[in-house]
CSV table of C-alpha atoms in Angstrom, one decimal:
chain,number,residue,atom,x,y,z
A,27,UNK,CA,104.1,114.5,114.8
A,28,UNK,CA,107.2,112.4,113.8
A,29,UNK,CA,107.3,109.3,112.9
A,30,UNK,CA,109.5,106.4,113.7
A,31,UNK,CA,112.9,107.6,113.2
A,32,UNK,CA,115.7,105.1,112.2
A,33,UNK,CA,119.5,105.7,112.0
A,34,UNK,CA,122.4,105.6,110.5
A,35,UNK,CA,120.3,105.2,107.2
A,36,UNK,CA,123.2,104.1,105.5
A,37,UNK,CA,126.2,101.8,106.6
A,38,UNK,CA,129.1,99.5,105.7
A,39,UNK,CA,131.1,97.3,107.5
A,40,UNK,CA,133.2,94.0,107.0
A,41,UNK,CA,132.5,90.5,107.9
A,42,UNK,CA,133.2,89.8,112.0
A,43,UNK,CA,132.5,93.4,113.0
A,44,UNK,CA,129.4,94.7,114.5
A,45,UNK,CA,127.2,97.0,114.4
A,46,UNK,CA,124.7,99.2,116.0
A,47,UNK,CA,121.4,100.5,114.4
A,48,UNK,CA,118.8,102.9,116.4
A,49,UNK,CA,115.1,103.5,116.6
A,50,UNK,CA,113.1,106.2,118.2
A,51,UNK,CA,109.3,105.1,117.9
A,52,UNK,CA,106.2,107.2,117.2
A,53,UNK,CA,105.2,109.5,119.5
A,54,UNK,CA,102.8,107.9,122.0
A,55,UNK,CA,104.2,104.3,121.0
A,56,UNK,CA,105.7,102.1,123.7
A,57,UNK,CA,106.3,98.7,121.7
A,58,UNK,CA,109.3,98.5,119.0
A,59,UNK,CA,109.3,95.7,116.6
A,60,UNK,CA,112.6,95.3,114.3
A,61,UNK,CA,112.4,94.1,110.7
A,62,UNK,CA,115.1,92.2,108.4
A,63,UNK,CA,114.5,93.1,104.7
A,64,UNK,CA,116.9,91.5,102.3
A,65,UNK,CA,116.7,92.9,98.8
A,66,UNK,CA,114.0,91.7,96.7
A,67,UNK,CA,112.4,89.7,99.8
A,68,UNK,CA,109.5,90.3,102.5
A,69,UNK,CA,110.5,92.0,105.6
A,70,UNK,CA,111.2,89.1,108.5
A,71,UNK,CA,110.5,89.4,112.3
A,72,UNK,CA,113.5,89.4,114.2
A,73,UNK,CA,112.3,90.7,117.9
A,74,UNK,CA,109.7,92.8,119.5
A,75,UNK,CA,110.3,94.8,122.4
A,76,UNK,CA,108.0,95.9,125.8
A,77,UNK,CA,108.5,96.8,128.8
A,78,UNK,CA,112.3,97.1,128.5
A,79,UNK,CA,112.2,93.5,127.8
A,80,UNK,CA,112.4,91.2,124.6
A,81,UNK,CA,108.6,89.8,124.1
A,82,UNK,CA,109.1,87.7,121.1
A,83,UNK,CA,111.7,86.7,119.0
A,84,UNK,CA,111.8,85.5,115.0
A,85,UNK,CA,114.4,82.5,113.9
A,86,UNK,CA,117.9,84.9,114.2
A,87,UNK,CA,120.8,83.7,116.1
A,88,UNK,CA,122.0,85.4,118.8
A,89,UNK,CA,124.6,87.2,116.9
A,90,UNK,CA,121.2,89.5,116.8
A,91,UNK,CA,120.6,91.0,120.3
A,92,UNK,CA,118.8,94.3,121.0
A,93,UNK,CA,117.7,96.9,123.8
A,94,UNK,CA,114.9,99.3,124.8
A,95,UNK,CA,115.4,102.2,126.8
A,96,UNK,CA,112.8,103.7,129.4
A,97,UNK,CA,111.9,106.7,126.8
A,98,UNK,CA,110.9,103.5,124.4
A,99,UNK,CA,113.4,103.8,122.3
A,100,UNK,CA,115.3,101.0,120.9
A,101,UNK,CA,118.8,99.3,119.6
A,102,UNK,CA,119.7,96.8,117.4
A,103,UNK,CA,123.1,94.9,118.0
A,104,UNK,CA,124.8,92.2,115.3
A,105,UNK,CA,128.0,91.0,116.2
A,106,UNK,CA,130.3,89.1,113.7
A,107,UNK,CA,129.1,90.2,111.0
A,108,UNK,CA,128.2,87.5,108.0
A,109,UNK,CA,127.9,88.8,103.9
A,110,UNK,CA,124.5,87.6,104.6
A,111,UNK,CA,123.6,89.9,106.8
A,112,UNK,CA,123.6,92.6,104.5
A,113,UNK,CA,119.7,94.1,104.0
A,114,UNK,CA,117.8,96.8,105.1
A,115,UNK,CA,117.0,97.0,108.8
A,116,UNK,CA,113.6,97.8,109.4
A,117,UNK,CA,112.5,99.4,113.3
A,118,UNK,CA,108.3,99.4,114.0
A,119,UNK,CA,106.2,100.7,116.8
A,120,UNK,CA,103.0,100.3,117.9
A,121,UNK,CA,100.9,100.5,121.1
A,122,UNK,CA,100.3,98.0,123.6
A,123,UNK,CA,102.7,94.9,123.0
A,124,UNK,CA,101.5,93.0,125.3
A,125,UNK,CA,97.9,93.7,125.3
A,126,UNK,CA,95.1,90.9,124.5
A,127,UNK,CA,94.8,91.1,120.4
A,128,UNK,CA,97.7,93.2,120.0
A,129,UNK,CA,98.3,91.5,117.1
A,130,UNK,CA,95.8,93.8,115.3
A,131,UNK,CA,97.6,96.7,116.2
A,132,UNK,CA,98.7,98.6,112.8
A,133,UNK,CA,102.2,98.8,112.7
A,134,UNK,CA,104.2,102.0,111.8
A,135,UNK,CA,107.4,101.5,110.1
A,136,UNK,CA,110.9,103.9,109.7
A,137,UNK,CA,112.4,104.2,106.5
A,138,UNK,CA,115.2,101.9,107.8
A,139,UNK,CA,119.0,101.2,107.9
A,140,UNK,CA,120.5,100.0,104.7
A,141,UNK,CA,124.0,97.9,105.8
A,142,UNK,CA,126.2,96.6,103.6
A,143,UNK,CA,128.9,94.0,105.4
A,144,UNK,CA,131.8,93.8,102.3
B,30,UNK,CA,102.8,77.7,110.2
B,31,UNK,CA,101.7,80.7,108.7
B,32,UNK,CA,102.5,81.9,105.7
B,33,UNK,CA,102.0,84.5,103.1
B,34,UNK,CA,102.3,83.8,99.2
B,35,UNK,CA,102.7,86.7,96.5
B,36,UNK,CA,102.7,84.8,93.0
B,37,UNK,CA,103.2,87.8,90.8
B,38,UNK,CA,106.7,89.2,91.5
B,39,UNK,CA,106.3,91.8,89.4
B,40,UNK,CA,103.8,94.2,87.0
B,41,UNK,CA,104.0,96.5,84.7
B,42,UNK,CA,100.6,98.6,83.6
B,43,UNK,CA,99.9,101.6,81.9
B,44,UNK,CA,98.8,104.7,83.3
B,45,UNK,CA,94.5,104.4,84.2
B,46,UNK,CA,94.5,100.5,84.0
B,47,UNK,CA,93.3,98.9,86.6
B,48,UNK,CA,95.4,96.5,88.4
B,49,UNK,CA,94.9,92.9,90.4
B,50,UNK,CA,97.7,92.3,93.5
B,51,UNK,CA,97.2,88.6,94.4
B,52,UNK,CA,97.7,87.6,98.2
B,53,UNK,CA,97.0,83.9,99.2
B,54,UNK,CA,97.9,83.1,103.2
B,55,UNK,CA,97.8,80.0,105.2
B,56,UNK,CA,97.3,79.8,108.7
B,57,UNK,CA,95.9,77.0,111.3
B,58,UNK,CA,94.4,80.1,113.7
B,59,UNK,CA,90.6,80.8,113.2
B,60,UNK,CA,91.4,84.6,114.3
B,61,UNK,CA,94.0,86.1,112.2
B,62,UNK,CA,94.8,89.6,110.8
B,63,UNK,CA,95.5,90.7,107.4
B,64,UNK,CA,97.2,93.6,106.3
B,65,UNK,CA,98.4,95.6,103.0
B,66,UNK,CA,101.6,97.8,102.7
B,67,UNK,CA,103.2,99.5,100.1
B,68,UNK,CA,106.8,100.1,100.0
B,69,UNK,CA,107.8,103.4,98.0
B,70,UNK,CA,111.6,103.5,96.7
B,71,UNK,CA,111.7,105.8,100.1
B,72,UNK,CA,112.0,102.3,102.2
B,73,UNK,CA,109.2,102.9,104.9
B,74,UNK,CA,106.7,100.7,104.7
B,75,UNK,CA,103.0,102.3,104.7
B,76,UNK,CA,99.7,101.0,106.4
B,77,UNK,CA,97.1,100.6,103.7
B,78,UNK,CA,94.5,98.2,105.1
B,79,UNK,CA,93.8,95.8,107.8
B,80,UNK,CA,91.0,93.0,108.1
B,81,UNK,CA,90.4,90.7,110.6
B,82,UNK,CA,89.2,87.2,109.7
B,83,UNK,CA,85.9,87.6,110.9
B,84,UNK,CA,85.1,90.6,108.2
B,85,UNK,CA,85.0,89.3,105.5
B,86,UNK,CA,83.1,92.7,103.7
B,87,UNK,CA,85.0,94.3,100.2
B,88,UNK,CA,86.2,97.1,101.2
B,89,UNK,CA,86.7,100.2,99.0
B,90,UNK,CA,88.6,103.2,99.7
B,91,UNK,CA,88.7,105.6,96.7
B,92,UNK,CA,90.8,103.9,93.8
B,93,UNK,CA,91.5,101.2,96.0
B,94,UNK,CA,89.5,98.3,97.2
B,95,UNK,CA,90.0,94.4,98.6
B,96,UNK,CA,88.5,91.3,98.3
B,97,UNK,CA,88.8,88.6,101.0
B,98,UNK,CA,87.6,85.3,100.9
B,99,UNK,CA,88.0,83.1,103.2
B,100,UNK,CA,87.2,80.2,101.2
B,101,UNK,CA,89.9,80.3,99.2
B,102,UNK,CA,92.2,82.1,101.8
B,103,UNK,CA,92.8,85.2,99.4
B,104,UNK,CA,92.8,88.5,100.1
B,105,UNK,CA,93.2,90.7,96.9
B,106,UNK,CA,94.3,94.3,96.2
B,107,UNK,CA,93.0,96.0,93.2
B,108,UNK,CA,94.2,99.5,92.0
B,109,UNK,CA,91.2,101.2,89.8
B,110,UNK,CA,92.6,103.7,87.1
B,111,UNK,CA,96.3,103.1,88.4
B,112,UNK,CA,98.7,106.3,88.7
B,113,UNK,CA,102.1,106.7,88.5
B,114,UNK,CA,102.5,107.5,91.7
B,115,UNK,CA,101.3,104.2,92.7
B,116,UNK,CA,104.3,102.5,91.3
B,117,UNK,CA,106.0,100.5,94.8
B,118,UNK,CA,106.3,97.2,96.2
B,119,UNK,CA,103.0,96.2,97.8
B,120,UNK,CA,103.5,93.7,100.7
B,121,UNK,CA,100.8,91.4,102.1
B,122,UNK,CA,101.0,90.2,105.7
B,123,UNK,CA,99.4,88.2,107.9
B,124,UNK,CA,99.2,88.5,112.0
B,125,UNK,CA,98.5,85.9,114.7
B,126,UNK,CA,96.2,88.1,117.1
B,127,UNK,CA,97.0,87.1,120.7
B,128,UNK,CA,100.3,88.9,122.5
B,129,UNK,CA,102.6,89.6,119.8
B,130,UNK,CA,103.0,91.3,116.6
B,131,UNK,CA,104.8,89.0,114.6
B,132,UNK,CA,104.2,90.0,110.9
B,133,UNK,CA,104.6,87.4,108.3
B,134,UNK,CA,104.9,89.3,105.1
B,135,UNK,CA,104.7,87.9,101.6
B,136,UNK,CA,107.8,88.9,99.2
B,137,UNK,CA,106.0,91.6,97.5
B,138,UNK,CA,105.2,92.6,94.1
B,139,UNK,CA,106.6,95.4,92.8
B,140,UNK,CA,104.1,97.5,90.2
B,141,UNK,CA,105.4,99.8,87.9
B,142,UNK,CA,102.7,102.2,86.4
B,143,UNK,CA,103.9,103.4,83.0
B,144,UNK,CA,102.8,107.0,82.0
């Protein structure tokens, strides 16, 4: 049973471009959830996707935009690229986004997409 | 606003000591969720525990176990007879229950277990 599968795992780009990360969730997960990690830090939410549609959203810009597909698979889109947006890009799934208490659900995480913006 | 506080940034223990991972949280919700990850050098983040705010039993699952108090709004880690293998980042969070899964994670403390 595969887990949640993240790539590129590795990337580098240069301040003003943008980039594209992907996530395919766990198998039997319909909710995607993307992380920001930068080094030495916590992870921080940045959206949560359901339904196709963007549920919640963390404090990021709109430079930060995403997608989910109908096989519940999701993208994560930064455009003009700032030095500060270099971290590791964490993707999550669960079950159930928009259930009652789906705040409880466990969260299963990829290994993530390391980008570097130089 | 919630939030999720990790005072020791890092530890370093030998091999078969037993270790103390401190979590403090705040949060105005009466229900709440915490959780406990640990981050390997690997990157993915893996599920070690969750309690709701309404449990507020130790729990112990073979070297590991957890203490949360609500009085003091703590919920604490320990590591009997540490292993190498246990050396990561351990991550606290803390979940608002209703409609969303909105994680507020501490900022880790990284344990290194010394052989």
């Amino acid at each position: 049973d595969a887990g949640v599968t993240q790539s590129p795992t590795h990337l580098i780009k240069t301040r003003g471009q943008q980039v594209t990360l992907r996530c395919s969730p766990k198998s039997g997960h319909d909710t995607v959830s993307w992380y920001q990690q930068a080094l030495g830090q916590g992870p921080q939410f940045i959206f949560q996707y359901y339904e196709e549609e963007e549920r919640q959203r963390g404090n990021f810009p709109d430079r930060f935009s995403g997608h989910q597909f109908p096989n519940y698979s999701s993208e994560l889109n930064v455009n003009a690229l700032l030095l500060g947006d270099s971290a590791l890009y964490l993707c999550a799934s669960s079950l159930g986004g928009d259930r009652p208490l789906s705040g409880a659900n466990v969260l299963t995480f990829g290994a993530g997409s390391r980008l570097t913006v130089l | 606003a919630q939030k999720v506080t990790q005072a020791q940034t890092e530890i370093s223990v030998v091999e078969k000591e037993d270790v103390t991972l401190d979590c403090v949280y705040e949060t105005r919700d009466t229900t709440y969720y915490l959780f406990w990850y640990k981050q390997p050098p690997s990157g993915e983040l893996v599920f070690l525990i969750r309690r709701n705010s309404f449990d507020e039993q130790n729990e112990i699952s073979g070297r590991y176990s957890w203490n949360f108090q609500k009085s003091t709004s703590s919920f604490n880690f320990t590591i009997t007879a540490s292993q190498v293998v246990d050396s990561a980042v351990y991550f606290c969070a803390l979940s608002e229950p209703y409609y969303g899964q909105n994680f507020v994670f501490g900022p880790g403390t990284r344990l290194s277990v010394l052989p």
